[in-house]
Short mmCIF file of C-alpha atoms in Angstrom, two decimals:
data_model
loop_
_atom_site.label_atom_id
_atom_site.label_comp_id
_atom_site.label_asym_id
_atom_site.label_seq_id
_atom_site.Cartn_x
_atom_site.Cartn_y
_atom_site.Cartn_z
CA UNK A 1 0.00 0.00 0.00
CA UNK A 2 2.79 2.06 1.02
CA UNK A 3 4.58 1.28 -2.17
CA UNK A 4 1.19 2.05 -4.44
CA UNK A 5 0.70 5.41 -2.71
CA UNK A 6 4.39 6.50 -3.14
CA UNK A 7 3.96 5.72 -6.89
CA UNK A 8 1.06 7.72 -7.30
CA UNK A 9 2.48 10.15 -5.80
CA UNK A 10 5.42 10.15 -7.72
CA UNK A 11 3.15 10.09 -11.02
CA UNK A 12 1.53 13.14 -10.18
CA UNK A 13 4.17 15.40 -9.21
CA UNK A 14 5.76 14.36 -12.73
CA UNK A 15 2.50 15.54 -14.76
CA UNK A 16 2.18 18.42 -12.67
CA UNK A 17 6.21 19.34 -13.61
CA UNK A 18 5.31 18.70 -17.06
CA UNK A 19 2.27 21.12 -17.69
CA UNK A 20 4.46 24.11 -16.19
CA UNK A 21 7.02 23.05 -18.99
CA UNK A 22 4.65 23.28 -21.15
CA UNK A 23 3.31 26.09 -20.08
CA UNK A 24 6.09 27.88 -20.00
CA UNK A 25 7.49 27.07 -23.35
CA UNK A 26 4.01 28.49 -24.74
CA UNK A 27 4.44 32.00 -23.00
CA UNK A 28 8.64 32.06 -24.09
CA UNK A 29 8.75 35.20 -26.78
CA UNK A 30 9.14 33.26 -30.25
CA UNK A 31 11.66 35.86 -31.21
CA UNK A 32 14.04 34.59 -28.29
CA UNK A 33 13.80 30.97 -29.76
CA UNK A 34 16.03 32.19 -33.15
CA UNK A 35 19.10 32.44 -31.23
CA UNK A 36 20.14 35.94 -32.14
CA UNK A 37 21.90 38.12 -30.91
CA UNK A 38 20.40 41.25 -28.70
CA UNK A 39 22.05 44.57 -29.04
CA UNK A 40 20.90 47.13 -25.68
CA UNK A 41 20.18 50.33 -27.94
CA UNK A 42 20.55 54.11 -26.11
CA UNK A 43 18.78 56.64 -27.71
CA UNK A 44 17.52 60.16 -26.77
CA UNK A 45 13.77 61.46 -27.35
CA UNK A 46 14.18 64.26 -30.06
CA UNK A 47 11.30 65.06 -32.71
CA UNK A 48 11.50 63.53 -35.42
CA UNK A 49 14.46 61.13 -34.52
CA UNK A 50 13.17 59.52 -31.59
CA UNK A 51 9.30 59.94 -30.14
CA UNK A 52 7.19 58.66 -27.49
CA UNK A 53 4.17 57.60 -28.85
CA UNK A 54 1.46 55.58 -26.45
CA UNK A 55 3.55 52.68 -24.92
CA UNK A 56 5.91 52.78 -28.42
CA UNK A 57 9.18 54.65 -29.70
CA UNK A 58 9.05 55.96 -33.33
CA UNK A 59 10.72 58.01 -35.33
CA UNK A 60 13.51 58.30 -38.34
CA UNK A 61 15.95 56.40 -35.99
CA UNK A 62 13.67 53.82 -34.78
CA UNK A 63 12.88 53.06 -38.57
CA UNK A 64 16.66 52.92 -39.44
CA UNK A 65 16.93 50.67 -36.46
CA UNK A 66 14.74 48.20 -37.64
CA UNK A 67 15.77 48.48 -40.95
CA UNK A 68 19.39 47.75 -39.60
CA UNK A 69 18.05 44.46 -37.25
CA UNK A 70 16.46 43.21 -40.34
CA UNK A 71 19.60 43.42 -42.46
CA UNK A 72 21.72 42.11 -39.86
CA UNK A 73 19.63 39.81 -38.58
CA UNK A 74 19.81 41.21 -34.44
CA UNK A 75 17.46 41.58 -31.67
CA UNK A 76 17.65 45.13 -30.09
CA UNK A 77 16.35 46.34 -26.85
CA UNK A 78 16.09 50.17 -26.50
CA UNK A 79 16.49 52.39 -23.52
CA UNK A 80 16.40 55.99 -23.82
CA UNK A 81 19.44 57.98 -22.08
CA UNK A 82 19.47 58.41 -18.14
CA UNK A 83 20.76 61.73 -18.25
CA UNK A 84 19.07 63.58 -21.43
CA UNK A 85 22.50 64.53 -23.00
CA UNK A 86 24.25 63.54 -26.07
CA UNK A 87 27.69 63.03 -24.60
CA UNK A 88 30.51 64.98 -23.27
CA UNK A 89 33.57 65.09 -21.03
CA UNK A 90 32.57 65.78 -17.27
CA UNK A 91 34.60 68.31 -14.83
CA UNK A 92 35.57 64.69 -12.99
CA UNK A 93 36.88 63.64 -16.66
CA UNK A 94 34.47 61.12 -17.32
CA UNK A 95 32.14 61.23 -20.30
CA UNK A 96 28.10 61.70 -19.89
CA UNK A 97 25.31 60.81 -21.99
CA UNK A 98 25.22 57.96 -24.89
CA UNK A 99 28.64 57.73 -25.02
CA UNK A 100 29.27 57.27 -21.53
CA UNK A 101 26.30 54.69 -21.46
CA UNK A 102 28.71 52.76 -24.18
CA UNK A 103 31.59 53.28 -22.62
CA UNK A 104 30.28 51.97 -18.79
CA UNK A 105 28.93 48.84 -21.04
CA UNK A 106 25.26 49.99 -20.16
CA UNK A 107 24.77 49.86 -24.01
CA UNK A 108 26.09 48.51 -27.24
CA UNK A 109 25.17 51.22 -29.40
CA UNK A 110 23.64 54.19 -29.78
CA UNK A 111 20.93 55.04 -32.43
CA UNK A 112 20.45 59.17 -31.94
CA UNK A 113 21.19 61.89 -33.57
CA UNK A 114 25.31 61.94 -32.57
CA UNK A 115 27.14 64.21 -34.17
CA UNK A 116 30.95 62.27 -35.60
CA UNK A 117 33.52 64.15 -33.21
CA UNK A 118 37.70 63.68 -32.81
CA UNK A 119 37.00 63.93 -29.16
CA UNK A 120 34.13 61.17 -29.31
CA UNK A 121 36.22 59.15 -31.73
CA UNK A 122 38.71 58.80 -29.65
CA UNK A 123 36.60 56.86 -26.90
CA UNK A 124 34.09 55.22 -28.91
CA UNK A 125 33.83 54.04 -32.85
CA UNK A 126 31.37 55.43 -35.48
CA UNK A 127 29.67 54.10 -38.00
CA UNK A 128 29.20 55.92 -41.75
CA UNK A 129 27.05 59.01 -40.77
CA UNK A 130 23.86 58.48 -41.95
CA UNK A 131 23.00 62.04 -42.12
CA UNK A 132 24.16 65.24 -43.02
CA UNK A 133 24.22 68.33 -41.57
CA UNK A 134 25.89 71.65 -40.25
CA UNK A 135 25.79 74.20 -37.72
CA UNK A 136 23.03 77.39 -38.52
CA UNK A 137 20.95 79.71 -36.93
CA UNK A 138 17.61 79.64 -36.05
CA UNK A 139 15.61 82.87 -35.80
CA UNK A 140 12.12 83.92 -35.27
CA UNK A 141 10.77 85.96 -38.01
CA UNK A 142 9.35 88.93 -35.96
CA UNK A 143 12.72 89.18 -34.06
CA UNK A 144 14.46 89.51 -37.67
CA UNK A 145 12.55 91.54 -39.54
CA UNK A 146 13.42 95.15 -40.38
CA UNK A 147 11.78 98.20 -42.41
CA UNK A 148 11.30 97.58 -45.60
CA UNK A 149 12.90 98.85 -48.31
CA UNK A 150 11.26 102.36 -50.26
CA UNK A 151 10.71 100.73 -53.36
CA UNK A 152 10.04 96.99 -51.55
CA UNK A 153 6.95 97.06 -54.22
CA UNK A 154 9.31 96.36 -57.13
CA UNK A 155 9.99 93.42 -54.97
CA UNK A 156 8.04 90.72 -57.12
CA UNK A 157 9.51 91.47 -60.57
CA UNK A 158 13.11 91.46 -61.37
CA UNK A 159 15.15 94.46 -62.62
CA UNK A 160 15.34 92.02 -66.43
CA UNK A 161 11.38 91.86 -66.10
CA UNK A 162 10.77 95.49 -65.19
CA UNK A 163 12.44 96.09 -67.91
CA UNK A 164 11.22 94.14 -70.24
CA UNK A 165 7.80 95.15 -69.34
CA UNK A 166 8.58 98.96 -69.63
CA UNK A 167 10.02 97.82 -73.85
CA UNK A 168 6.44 96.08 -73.93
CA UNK A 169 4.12 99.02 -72.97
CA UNK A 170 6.22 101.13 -75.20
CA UNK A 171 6.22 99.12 -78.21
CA UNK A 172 2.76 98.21 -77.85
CA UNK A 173 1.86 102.07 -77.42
CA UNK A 174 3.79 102.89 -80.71
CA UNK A 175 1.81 100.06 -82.36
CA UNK A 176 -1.22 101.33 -81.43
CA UNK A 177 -0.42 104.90 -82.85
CA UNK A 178 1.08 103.09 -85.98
CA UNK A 179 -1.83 101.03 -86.54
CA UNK A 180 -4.75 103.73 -85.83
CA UNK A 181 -2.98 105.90 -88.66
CA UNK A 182 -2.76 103.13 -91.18
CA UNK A 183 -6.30 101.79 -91.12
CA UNK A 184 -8.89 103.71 -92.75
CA UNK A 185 -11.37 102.36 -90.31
CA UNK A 186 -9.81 104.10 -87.35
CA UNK A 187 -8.85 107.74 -89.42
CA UNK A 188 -10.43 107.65 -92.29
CA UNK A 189 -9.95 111.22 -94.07
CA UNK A 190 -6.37 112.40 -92.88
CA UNK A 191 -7.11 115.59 -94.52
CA UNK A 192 -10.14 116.53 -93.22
CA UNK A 193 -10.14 114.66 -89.64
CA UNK A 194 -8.15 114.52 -86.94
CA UNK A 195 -6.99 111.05 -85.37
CA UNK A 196 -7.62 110.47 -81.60
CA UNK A 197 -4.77 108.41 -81.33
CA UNK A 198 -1.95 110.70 -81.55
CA UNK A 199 1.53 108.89 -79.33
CA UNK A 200 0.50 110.71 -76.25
CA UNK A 201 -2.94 109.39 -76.17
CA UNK A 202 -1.64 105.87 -77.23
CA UNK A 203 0.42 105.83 -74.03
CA UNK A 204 -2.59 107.25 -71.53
CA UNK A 205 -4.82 103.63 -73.39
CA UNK A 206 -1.78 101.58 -72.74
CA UNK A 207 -1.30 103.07 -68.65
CA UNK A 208 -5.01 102.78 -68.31
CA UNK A 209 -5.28 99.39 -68.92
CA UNK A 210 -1.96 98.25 -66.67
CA UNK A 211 -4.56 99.97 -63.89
CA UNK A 212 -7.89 98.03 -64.80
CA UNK A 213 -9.12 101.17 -66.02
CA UNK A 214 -11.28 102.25 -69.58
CA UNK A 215 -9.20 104.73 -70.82
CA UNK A 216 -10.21 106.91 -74.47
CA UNK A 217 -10.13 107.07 -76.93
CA UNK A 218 -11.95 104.09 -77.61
CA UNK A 219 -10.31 101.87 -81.32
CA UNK A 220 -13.06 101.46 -84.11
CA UNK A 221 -10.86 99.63 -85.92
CA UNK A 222 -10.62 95.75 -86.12
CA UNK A 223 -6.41 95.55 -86.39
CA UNK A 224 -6.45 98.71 -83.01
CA UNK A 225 -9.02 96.29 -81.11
CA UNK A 226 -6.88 93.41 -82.26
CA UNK A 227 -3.83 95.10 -80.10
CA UNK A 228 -5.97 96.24 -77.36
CA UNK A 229 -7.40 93.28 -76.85
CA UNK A 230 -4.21 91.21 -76.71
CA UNK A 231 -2.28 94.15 -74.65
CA UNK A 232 -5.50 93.47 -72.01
CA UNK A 233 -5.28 90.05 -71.69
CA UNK A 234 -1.38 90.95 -71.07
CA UNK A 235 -2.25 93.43 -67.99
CA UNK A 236 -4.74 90.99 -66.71
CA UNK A 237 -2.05 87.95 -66.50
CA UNK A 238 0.82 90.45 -65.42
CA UNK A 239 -1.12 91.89 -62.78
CA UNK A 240 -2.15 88.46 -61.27
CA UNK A 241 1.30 87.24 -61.64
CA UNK A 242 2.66 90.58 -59.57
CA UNK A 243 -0.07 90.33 -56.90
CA UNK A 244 0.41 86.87 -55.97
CA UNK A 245 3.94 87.19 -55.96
CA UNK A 246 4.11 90.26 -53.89
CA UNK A 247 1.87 88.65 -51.38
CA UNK A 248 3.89 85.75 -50.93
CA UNK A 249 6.76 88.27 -50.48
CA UNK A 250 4.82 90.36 -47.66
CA UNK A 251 4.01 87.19 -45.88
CA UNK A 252 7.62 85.43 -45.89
CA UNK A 253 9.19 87.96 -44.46
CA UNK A 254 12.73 86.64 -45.29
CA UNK A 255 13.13 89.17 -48.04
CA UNK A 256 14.66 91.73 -45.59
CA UNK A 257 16.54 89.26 -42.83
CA UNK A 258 19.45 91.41 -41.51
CA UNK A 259 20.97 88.47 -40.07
CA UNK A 260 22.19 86.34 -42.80
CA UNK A 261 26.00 85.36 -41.47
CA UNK A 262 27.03 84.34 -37.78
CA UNK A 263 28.94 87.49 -38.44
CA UNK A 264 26.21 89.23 -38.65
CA UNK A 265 24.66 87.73 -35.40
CA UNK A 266 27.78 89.06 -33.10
CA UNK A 267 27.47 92.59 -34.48
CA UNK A 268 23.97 92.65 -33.44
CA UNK A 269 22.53 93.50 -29.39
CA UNK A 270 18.78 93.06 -29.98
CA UNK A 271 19.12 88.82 -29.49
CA UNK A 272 20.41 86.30 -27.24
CA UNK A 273 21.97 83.32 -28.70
CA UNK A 274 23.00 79.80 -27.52
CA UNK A 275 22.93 76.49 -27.96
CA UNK A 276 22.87 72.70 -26.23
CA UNK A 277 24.74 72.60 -23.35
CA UNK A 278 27.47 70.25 -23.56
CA UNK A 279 26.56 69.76 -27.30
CA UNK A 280 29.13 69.11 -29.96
CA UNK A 281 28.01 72.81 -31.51
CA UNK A 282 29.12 74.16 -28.35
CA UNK A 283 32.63 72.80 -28.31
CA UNK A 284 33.10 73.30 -31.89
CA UNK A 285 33.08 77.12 -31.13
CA UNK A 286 34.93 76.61 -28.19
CA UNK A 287 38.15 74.71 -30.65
CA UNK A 288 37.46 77.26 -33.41
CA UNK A 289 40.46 79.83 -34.27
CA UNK A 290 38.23 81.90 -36.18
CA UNK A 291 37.73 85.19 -34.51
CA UNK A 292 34.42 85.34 -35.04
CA UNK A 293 33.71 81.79 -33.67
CA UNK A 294 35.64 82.46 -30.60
CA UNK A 295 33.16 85.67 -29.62
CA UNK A 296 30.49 83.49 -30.15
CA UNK A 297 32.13 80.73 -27.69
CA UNK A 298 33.00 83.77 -24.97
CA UNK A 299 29.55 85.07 -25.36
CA UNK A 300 27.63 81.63 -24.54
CA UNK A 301 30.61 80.92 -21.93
CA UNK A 302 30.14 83.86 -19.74
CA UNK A 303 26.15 84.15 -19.91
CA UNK A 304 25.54 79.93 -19.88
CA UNK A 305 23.31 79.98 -17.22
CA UNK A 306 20.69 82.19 -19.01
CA UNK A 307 21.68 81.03 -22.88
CA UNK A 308 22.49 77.51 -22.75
CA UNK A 309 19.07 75.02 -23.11
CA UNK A 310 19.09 72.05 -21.62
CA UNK A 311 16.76 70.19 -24.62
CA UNK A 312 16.08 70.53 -28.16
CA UNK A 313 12.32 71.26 -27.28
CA UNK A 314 13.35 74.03 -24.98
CA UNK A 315 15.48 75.93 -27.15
CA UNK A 316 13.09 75.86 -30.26
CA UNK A 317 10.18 77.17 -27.81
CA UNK A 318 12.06 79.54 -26.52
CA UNK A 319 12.79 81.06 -29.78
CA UNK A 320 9.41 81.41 -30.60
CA UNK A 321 8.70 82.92 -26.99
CA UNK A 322 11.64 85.26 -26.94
CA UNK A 323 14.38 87.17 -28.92
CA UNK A 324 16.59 84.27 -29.06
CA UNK A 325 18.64 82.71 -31.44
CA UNK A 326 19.22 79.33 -31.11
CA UNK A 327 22.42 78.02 -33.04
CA UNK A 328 22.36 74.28 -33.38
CA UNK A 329 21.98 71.35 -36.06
CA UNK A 330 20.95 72.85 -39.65
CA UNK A 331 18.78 69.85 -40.58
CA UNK A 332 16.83 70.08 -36.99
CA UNK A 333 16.48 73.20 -37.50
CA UNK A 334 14.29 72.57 -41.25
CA UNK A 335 12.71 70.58 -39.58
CA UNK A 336 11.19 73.27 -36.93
CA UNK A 337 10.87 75.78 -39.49
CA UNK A 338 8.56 73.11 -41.94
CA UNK A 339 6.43 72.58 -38.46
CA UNK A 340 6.66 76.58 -37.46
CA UNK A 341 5.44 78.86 -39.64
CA UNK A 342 7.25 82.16 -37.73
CA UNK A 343 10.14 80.40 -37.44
CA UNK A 344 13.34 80.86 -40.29
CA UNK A 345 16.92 79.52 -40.30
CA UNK A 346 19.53 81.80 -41.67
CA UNK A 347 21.50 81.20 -44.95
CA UNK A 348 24.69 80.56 -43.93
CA UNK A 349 25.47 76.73 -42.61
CA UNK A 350 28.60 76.06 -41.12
CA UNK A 351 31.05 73.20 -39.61
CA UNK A 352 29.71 70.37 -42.41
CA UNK A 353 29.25 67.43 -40.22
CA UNK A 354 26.76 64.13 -40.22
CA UNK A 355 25.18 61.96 -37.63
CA UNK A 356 26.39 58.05 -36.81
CA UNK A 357 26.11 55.56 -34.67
CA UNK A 358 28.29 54.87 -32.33
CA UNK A 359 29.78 51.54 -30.62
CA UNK A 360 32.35 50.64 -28.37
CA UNK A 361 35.74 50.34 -29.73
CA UNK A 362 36.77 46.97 -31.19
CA UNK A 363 33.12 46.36 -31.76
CA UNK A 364 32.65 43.90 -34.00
CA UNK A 365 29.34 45.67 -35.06
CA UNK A 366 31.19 48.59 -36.52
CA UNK A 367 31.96 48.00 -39.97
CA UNK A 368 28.78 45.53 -40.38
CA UNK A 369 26.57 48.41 -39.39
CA UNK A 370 28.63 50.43 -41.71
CA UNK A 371 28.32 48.51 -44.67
CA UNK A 372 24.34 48.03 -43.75
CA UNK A 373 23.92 52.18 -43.58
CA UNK A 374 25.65 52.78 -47.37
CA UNK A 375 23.85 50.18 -48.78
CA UNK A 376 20.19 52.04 -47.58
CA UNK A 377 21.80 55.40 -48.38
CA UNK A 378 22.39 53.44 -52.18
CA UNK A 379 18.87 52.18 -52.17
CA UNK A 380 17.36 55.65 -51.44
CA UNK A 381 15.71 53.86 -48.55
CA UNK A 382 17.80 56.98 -45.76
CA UNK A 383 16.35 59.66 -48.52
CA UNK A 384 12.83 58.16 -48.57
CA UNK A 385 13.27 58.61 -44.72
CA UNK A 386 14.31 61.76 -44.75
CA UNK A 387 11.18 62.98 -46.96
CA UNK A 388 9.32 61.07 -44.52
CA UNK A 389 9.90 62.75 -41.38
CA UNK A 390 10.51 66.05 -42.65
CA UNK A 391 7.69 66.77 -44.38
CA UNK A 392 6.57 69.89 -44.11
CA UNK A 393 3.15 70.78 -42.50
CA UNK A 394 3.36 74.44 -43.02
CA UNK A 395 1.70 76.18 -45.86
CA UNK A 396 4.90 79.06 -45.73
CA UNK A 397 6.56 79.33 -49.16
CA UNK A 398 9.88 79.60 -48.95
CA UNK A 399 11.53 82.49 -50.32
CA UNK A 400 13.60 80.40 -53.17
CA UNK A 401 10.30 79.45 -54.48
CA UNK A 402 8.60 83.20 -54.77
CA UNK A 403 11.75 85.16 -55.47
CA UNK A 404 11.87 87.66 -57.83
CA UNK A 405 9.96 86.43 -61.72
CA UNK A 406 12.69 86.33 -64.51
CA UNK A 407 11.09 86.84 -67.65
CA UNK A 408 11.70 83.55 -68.86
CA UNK A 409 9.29 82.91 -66.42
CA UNK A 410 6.76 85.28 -68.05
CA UNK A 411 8.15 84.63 -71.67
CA UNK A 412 5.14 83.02 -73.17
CA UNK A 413 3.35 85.93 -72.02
CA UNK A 414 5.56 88.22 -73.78
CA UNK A 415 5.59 85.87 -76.75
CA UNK A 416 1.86 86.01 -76.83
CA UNK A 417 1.70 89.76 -76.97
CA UNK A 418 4.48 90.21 -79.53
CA UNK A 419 2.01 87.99 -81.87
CA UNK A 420 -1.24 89.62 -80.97
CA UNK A 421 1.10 93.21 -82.07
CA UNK A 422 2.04 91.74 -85.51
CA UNK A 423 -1.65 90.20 -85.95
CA UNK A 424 -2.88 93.90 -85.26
CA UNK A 425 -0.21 95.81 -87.78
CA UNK A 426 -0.92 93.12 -90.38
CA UNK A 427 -4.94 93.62 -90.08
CA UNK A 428 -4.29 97.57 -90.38
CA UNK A 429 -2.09 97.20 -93.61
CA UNK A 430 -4.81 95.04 -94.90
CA UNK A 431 -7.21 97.55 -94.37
CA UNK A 432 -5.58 100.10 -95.92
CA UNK A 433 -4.45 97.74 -98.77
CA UNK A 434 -8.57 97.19 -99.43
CA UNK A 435 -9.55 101.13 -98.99
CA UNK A 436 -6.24 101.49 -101.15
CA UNK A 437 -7.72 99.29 -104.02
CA UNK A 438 -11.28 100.59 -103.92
CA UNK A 439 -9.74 104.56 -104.40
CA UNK A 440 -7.31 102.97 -107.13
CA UNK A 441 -9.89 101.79 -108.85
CA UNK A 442 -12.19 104.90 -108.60
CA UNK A 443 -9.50 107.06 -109.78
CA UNK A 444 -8.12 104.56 -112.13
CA UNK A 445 -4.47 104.59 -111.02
CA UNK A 446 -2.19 102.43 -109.42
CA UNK A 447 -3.03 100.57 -106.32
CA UNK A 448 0.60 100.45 -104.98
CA UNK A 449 0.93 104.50 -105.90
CA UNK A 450 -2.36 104.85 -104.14
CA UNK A 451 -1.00 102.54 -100.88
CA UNK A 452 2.15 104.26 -101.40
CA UNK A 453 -0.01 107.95 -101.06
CA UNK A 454 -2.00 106.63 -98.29
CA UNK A 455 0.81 105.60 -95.99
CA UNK A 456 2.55 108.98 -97.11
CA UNK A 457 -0.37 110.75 -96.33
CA UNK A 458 -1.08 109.51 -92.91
CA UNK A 459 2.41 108.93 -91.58
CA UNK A 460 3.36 112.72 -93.05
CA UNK A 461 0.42 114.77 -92.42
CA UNK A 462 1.76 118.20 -93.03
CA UNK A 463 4.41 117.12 -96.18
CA UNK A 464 1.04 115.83 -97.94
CA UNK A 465 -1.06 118.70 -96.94
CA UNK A 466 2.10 121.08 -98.64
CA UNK A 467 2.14 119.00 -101.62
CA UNK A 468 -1.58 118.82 -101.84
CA UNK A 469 -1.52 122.94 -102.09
CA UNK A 470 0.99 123.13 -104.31
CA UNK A 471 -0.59 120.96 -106.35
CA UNK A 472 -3.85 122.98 -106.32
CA UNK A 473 -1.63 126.75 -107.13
CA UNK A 474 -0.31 124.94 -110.04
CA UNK A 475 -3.95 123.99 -111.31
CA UNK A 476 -4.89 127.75 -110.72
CA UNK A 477 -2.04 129.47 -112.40
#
């Protein structure tokens, strides 16, 4: 009995061991089962590399990541940065931030927005950047903008097109005169009537309709309304071209920015400027020899505690909040000026620079990841990311877009009127060829000495009126 009860027992405890097995093998993550390696990732929350979204992390680094683990074939577990900071040398001498999460072991690599440093590279290994960027200046529009220019309303047209518009008007105003004295319709006894459009009055039609406005004297003649009509539909397409351009100009406001050069942001004493504390931009300025550099690095150095920003976040809201200028990474800072409409970065880019990843010396993750980041870059895969996250939300056009019109841009506009001008001379000659043949043949002479007379007579009004009264003392006498 003894024996039968010990073997029951025995049987149970068994089944019993064998369901938690079981049990346990269900609930194992599938993904653990593969037998590959797991890398511990650091990162740092920055829009749009890294974001917190629900329970999730997601961003332009998070997809390279995973792009990367796929190629590779990895695990990855990511943890974002204890202390908030990118990575630099301590007062005690040791380093903070990603890299000094690598370089305690805490993580493998780190997938973040890390600017490729000497002093960085000498502690820790980095991969092929996988962007590129610079050092610029971001600026709040308000804080920038100055009075504008006397003649800013020239603004939307270039000097080429101004000028080009100013031959137009006058070459259409001439063909207007020209065309009103040929045709018969328009002036048809040159002796005995006087034509309303003399050059004077040519020039008041041709201002009158660059304003919208009717303007006399009004053509009778087919070839005149031929011109007119052609130099309105002109006005009317110039006009809409200028006022949508000018408007775009108004509300851009980068057409005047005084601050266009870092040298230009010393000389100035309206704005504050900084950057990330303990940020590679920071000691880049510090290492610079150029003068101008180095007044930037004393400035931030003795006024840190009220210009240096802890965050990303906090320096881009305080240059919307304040006059501020934050100098920092050029391609972070497109990104806040696509997502802030007041916001602007200046022209000039400095200190050309791009973002790895970085790993612990040695690694033997260093040239794989390498190899894995140029062939994405090859595949357009890092550009189609870059579109991706920097799309622009912001309905601001840039000022490259709605500089100044060329006239190539307006050359089928100019084309158009040069045609509608020869259409109107041609209709006016054949007017006057057709009055010319109907007086030829009432007077039986020639029709080309009677076109010949005609044109004479109303392109040389007071030569033919002399001749004409010669003519007539002769008859007397």
């Amino acid at each position: 009995m003894d024996k039968g009860l010990h073997f029951t027992i025995c049987v149970v405890t068994a089944v019993l061991l064998l369901r938690e097995s079981s049990q346990a093998g269900e609930e194992k993550d599938p993904e653990l089962d593969l037998g590959l390696p797991t890398l511990t990732v650091t990162t740092i929350l920055e829009d749009p590399y890294v974001m917190v979204r629900g329970a999730e992390l997601e961003g332009y680094c998070m997809e390279l990541l995973a792009a990367l683990a796929e190629m590779l074939s990895f695990q990855y577990h990511v943890k974002v940065v204890g202390d908030g900071q990118y990575g630099a040398v301590t007062a005690g001498g040791n380093w903070s931030g990603m890299i000094g999460e690598i370089l305690r072991r805490e993580a493998d690599i780190a997938v973040a927005p890390l600017t490729v440093t000497s002093a960085r590279e000498e502690v820790v290994s980095f991969t092929t950047p996988f962007l590129q960027t610079g050092i610029g200046i971001l600026l709040r529009k308000d804080t920038t903008s100055q009075d504008m220019s006397f003649f800013h309303f020239l603004s939307p047209f270039s000097k080429e097109t101004w000028t080009a518009l100013l031959f137009a008007y006058l070459l259409t105003c001439f063909c207007l005169f020209l065309v009103a004295r040929l045709s018969p319709c328009e002036w048809n006894e040159p002796k005995n009537e006087e034509n309303h459009f003399t050059f004077l009055n040519s020039l008041w039609f041709g201002a009158g309709a660059l304003a919208l406005q009717g303007a006399t004297p009004r053509p009778q003649a087919l070839s005149v309304r031929v011109i007119a009509v052609v130099w309105w539909l002109f006005t009317l397409a110039l006009l809409a071209a200028y006022i949508a351009n000018f408007t775009a100009l108004l509300s851009s406001g980068s057409e005047q920015l005084p601050i266009q050069t870092f040298e230009d942001l010393v000389k100035q004493r309206n704005l504050e400027f900084g950057t990330l504390e303990g940020s590679s931009t920071f000691y880049y300025f510090k290492n610079s020899k150029n003068p101008i550099h180095q007044m930037i690095y004393e400035y931030m150095e003795k006024r840190r505690e009220h210009v240096l920003v802890k965050t990303y976040q906090e320096a881009v809201q305080r240059v919307m909040d304040s006059n501020y200028a934050f100098i920092g990474e050029s391609i972070s800072q497109d990104l806040a000026a696509a997502r802030h409409c007041n916001l602007i970065r200046a022209p000039e880019v400095i200190g050309a620079r791009g973002f790895g990843i970085a790993t612990a010396q040695a690694s033997p993750w260093t040239k794989p990841l390498s190899i894995a980041v140029l062939k994405l870059r090859e595949a357009g895969n890092l550009d189609y990311l870059r579109n991706k996250w920097w799309e622009s939300s912001c309905l601001r056009q840039s000022r490259d877009r709605w500089g100044p019109l060329e006239p190539p841009a307006l050359g089928g506009l100019f084309l158009t009127l040069g045609i509608g001008l020869a259409l109107g001379v041609l209709a006016a000659l054949a007017e006057l060829s057709s009055s010319s043949r109907r007086a030829a043949a009432h007077a039986k002479k020639s029709c080309c000495s009677v076109f010949t007379e005609e044109i004479c007579a109303r392109l040389r009004i007071k030569g033919a009126a002399r001749q004409s009264q010669e003519t007539s003392g002769k008859a007397n006498a």
